[in-house]
mmCIF file of N, CA and C in Angstrom:
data_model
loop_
_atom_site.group_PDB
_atom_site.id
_atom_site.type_symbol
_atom_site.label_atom_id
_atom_site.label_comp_id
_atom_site.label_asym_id
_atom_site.label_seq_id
_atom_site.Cartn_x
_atom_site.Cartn_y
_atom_site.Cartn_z
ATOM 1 N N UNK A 28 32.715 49.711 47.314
ATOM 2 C CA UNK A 28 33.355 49.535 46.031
ATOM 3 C C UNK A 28 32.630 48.489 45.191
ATOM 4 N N UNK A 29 32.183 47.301 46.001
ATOM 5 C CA UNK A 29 31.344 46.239 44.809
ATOM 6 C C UNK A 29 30.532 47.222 44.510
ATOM 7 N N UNK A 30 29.585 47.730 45.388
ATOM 8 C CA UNK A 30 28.373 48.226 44.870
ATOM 9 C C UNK A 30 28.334 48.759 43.500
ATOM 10 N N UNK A 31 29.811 49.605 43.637
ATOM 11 C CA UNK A 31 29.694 51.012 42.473
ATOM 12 C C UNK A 31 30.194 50.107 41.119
ATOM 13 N N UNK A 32 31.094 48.932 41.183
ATOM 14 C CA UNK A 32 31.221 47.926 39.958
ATOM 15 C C UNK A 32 29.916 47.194 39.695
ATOM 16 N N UNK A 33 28.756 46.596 40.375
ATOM 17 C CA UNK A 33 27.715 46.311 40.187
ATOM 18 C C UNK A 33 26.728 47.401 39.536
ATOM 19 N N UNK A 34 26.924 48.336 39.843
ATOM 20 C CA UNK A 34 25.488 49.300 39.088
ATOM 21 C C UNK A 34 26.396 49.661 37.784
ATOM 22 N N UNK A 35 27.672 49.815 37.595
ATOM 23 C CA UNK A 35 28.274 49.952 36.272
ATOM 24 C C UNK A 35 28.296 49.162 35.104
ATOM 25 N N UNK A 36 28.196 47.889 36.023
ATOM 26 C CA UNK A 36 28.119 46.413 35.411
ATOM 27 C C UNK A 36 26.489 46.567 34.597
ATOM 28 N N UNK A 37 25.693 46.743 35.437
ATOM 29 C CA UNK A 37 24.163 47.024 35.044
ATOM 30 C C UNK A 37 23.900 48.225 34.108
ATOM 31 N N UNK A 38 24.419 49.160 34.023
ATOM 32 C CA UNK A 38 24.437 50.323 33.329
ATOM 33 C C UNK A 38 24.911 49.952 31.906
ATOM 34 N N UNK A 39 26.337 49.380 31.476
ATOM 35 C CA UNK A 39 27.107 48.784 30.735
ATOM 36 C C UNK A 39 25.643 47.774 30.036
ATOM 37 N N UNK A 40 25.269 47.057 30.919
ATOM 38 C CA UNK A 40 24.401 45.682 30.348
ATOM 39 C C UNK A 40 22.834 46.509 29.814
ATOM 40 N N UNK A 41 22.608 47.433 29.996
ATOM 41 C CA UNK A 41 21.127 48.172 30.089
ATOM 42 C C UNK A 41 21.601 48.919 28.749
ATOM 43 N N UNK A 42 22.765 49.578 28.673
ATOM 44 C CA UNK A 42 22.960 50.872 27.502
ATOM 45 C C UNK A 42 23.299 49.558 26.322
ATOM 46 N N UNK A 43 23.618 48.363 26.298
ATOM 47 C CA UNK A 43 24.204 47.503 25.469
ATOM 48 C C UNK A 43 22.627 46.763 25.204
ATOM 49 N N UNK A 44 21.847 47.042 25.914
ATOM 50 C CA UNK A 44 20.932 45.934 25.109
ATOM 51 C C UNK A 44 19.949 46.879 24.615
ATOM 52 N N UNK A 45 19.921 48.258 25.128
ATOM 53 C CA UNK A 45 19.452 49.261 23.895
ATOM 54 C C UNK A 45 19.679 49.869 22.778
ATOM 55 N N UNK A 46 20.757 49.730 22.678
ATOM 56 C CA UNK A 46 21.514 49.573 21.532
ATOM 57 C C UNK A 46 21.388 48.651 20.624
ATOM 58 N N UNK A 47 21.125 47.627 21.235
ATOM 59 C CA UNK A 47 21.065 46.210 19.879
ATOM 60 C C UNK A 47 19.529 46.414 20.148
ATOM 61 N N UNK A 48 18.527 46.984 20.583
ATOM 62 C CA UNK A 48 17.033 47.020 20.621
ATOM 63 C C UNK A 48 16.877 48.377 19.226
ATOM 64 N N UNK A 49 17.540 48.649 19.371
ATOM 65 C CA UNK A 49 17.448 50.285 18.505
ATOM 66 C C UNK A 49 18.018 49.558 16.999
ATOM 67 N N UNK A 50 19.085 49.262 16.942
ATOM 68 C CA UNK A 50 19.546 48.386 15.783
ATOM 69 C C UNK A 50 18.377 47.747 14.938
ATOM 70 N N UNK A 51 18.215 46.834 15.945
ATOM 71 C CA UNK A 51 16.822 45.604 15.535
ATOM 72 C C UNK A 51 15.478 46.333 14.982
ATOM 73 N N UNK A 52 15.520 47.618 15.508
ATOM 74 C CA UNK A 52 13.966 48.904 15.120
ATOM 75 C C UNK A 52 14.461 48.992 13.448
ATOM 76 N N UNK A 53 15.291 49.493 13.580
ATOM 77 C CA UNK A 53 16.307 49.725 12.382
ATOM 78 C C UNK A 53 16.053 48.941 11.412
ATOM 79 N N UNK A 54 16.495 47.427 11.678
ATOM 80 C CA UNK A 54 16.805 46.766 10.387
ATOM 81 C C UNK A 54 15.264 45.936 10.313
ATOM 82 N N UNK A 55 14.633 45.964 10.936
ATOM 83 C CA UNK A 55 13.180 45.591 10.616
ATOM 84 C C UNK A 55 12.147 46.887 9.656
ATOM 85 N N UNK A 56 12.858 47.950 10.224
ATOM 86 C CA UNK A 56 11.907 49.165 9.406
ATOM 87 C C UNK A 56 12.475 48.801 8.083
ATOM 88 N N UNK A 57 13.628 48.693 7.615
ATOM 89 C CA UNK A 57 14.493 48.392 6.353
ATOM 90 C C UNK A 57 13.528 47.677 5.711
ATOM 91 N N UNK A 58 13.653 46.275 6.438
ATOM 92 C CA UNK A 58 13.137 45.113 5.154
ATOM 93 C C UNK A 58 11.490 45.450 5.208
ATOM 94 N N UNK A 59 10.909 46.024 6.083
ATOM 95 C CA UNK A 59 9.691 46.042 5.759
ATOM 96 C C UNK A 59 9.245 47.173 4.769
ATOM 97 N N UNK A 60 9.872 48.032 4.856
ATOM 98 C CA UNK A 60 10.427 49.182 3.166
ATOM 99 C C UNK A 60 10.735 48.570 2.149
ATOM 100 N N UNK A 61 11.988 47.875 2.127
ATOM 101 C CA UNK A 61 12.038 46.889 0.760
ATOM 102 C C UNK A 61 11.002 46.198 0.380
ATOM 103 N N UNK A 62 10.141 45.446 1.614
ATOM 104 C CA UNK A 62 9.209 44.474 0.863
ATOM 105 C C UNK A 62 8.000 44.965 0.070
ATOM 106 N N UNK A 63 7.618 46.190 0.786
ATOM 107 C CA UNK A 63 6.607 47.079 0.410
ATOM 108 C C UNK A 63 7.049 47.287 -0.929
ATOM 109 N N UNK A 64 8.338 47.827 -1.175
ATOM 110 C CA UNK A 64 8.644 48.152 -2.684
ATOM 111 C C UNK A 64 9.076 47.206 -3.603
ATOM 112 N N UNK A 65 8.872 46.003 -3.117
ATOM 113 C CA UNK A 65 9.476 45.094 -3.647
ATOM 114 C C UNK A 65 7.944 44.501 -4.542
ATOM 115 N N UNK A 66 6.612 44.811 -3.617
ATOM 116 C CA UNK A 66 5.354 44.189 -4.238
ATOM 117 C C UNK A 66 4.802 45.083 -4.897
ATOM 118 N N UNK A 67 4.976 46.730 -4.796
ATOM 119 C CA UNK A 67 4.479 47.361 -5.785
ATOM 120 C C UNK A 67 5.201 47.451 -7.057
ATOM 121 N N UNK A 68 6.572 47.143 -7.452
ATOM 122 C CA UNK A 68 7.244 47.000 -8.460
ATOM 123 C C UNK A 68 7.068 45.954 -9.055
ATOM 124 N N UNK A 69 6.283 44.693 -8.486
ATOM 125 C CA UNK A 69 5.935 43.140 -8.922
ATOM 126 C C UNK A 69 4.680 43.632 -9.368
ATOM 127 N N UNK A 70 3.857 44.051 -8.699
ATOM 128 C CA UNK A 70 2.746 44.556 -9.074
ATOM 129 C C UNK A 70 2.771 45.654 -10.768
ATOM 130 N N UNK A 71 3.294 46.685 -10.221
ATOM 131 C CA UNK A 71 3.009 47.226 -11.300
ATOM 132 C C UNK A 71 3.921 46.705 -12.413
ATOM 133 N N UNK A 72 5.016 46.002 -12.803
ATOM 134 C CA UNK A 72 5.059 45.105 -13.614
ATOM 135 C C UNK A 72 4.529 43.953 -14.136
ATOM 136 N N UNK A 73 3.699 43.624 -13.406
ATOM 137 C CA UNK A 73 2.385 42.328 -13.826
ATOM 138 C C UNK A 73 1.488 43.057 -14.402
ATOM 139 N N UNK A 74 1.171 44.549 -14.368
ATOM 140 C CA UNK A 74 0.140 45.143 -15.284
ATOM 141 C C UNK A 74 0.345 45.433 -16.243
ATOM 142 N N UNK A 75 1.756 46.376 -16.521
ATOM 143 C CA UNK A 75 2.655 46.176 -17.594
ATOM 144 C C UNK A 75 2.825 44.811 -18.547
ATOM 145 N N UNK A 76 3.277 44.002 -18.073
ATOM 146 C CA UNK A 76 3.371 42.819 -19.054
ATOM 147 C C UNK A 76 2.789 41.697 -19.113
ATOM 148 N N UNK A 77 1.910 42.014 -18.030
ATOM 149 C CA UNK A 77 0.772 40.461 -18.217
ATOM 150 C C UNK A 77 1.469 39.182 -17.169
ATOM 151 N N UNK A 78 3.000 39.466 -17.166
ATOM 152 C CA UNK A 78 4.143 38.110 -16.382
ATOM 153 C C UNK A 78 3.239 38.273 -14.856
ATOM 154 N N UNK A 79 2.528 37.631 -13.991
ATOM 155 C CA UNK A 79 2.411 37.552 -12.892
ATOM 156 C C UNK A 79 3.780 37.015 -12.363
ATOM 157 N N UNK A 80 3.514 37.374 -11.002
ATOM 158 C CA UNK A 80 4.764 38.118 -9.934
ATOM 159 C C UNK A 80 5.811 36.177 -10.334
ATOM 160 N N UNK A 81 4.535 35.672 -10.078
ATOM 161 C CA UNK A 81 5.428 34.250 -9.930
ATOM 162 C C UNK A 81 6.632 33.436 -11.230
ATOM 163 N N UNK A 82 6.035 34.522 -12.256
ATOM 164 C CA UNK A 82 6.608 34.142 -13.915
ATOM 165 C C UNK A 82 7.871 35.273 -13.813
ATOM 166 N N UNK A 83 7.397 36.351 -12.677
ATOM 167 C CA UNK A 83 8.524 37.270 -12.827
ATOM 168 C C UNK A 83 10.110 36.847 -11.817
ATOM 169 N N UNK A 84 9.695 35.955 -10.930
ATOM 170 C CA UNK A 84 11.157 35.871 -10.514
ATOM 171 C C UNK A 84 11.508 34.228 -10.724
ATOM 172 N N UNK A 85 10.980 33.448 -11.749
ATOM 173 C CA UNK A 85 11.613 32.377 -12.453
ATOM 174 C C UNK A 85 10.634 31.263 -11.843
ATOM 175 N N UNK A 86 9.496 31.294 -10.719
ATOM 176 C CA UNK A 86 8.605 29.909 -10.282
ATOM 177 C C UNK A 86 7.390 29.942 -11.469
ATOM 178 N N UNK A 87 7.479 30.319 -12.695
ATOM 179 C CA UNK A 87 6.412 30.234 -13.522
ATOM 180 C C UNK A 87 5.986 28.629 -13.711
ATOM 181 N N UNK A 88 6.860 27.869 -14.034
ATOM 182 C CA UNK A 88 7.065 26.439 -14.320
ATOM 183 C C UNK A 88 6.302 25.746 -13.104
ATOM 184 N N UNK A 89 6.791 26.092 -12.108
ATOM 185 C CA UNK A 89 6.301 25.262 -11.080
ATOM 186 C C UNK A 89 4.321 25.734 -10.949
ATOM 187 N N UNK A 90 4.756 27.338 -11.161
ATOM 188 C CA UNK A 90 2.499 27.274 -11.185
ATOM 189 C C UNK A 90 1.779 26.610 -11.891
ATOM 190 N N UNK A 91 2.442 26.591 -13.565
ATOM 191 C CA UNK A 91 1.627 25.929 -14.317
ATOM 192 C C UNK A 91 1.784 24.731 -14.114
ATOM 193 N N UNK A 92 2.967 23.807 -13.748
ATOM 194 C CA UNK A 92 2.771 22.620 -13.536
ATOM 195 C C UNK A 92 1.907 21.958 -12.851
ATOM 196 N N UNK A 93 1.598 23.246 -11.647
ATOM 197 C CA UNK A 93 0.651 22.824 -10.718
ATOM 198 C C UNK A 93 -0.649 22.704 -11.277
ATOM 199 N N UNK A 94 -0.858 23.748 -12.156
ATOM 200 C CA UNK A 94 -1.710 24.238 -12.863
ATOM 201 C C UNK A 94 -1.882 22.791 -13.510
ATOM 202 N N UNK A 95 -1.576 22.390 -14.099
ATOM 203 C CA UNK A 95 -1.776 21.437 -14.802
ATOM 204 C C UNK A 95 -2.196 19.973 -14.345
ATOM 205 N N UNK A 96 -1.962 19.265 -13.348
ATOM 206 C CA UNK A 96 -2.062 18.402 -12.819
ATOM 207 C C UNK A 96 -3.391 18.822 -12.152
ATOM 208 N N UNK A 97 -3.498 20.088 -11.531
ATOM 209 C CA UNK A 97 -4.813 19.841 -10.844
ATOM 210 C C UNK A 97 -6.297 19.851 -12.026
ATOM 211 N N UNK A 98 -5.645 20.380 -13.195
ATOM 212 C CA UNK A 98 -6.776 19.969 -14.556
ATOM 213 C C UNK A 98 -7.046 18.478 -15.252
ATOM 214 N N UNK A 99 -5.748 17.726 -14.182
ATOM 215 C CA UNK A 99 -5.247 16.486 -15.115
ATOM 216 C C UNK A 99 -5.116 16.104 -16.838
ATOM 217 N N UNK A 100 -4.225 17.196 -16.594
ATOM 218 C CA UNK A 100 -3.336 17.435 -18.472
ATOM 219 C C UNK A 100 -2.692 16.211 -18.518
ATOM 220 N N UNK A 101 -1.534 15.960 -17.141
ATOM 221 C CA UNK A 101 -0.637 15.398 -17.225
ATOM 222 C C UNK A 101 -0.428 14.097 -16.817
ATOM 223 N N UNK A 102 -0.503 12.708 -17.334
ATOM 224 C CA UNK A 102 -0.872 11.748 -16.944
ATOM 225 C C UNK A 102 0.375 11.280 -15.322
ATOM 226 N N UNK A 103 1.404 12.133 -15.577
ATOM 227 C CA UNK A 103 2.173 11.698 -14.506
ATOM 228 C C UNK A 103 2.551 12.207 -13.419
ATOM 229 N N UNK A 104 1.031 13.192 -12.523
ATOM 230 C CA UNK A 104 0.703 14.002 -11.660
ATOM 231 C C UNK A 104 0.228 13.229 -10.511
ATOM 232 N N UNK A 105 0.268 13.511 -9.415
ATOM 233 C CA UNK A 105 0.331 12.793 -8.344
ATOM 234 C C UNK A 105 -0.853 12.836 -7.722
#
């Protein structure tokens, strides 16, 4: 009788962690789909309007700032 609760126990633990292995296939194929479409839509909107990707989701400020200090525009750059 242990025996047959031990290999059920193992069966239970084997079908449960393929399951969350199959899941995990899943939601990694997802975001790596989104991201793909996420850079050709950045992309082909930077050709469209000239906004590079970084002006397109609001870090524009921070490039040129960078931008700027490493030209030394800005006397109060680090």
């Amino acid at each position: 009788m242990q025996s047959n609760q031990t290999n059920e126990t193992w069966f239970q633990s084997t079908a449960a962690r393929d399951i969350h292995l199959e899941q995990l296939k899943r939601a990694e194929l997802f975001n790596g789909r989104a991201a793909m479409l996420g850079i050709v839509i950045g992309i082909l909107t930077e050709g469209l309007t000239g906004a590079g990707i970084a002006h397109q989701i609001g870090l524009g400020a921070l490039i040129d700032g960078y931008a700027a200090c490493r030209t030394q525009f800005l006397p109060f750059c680090f």
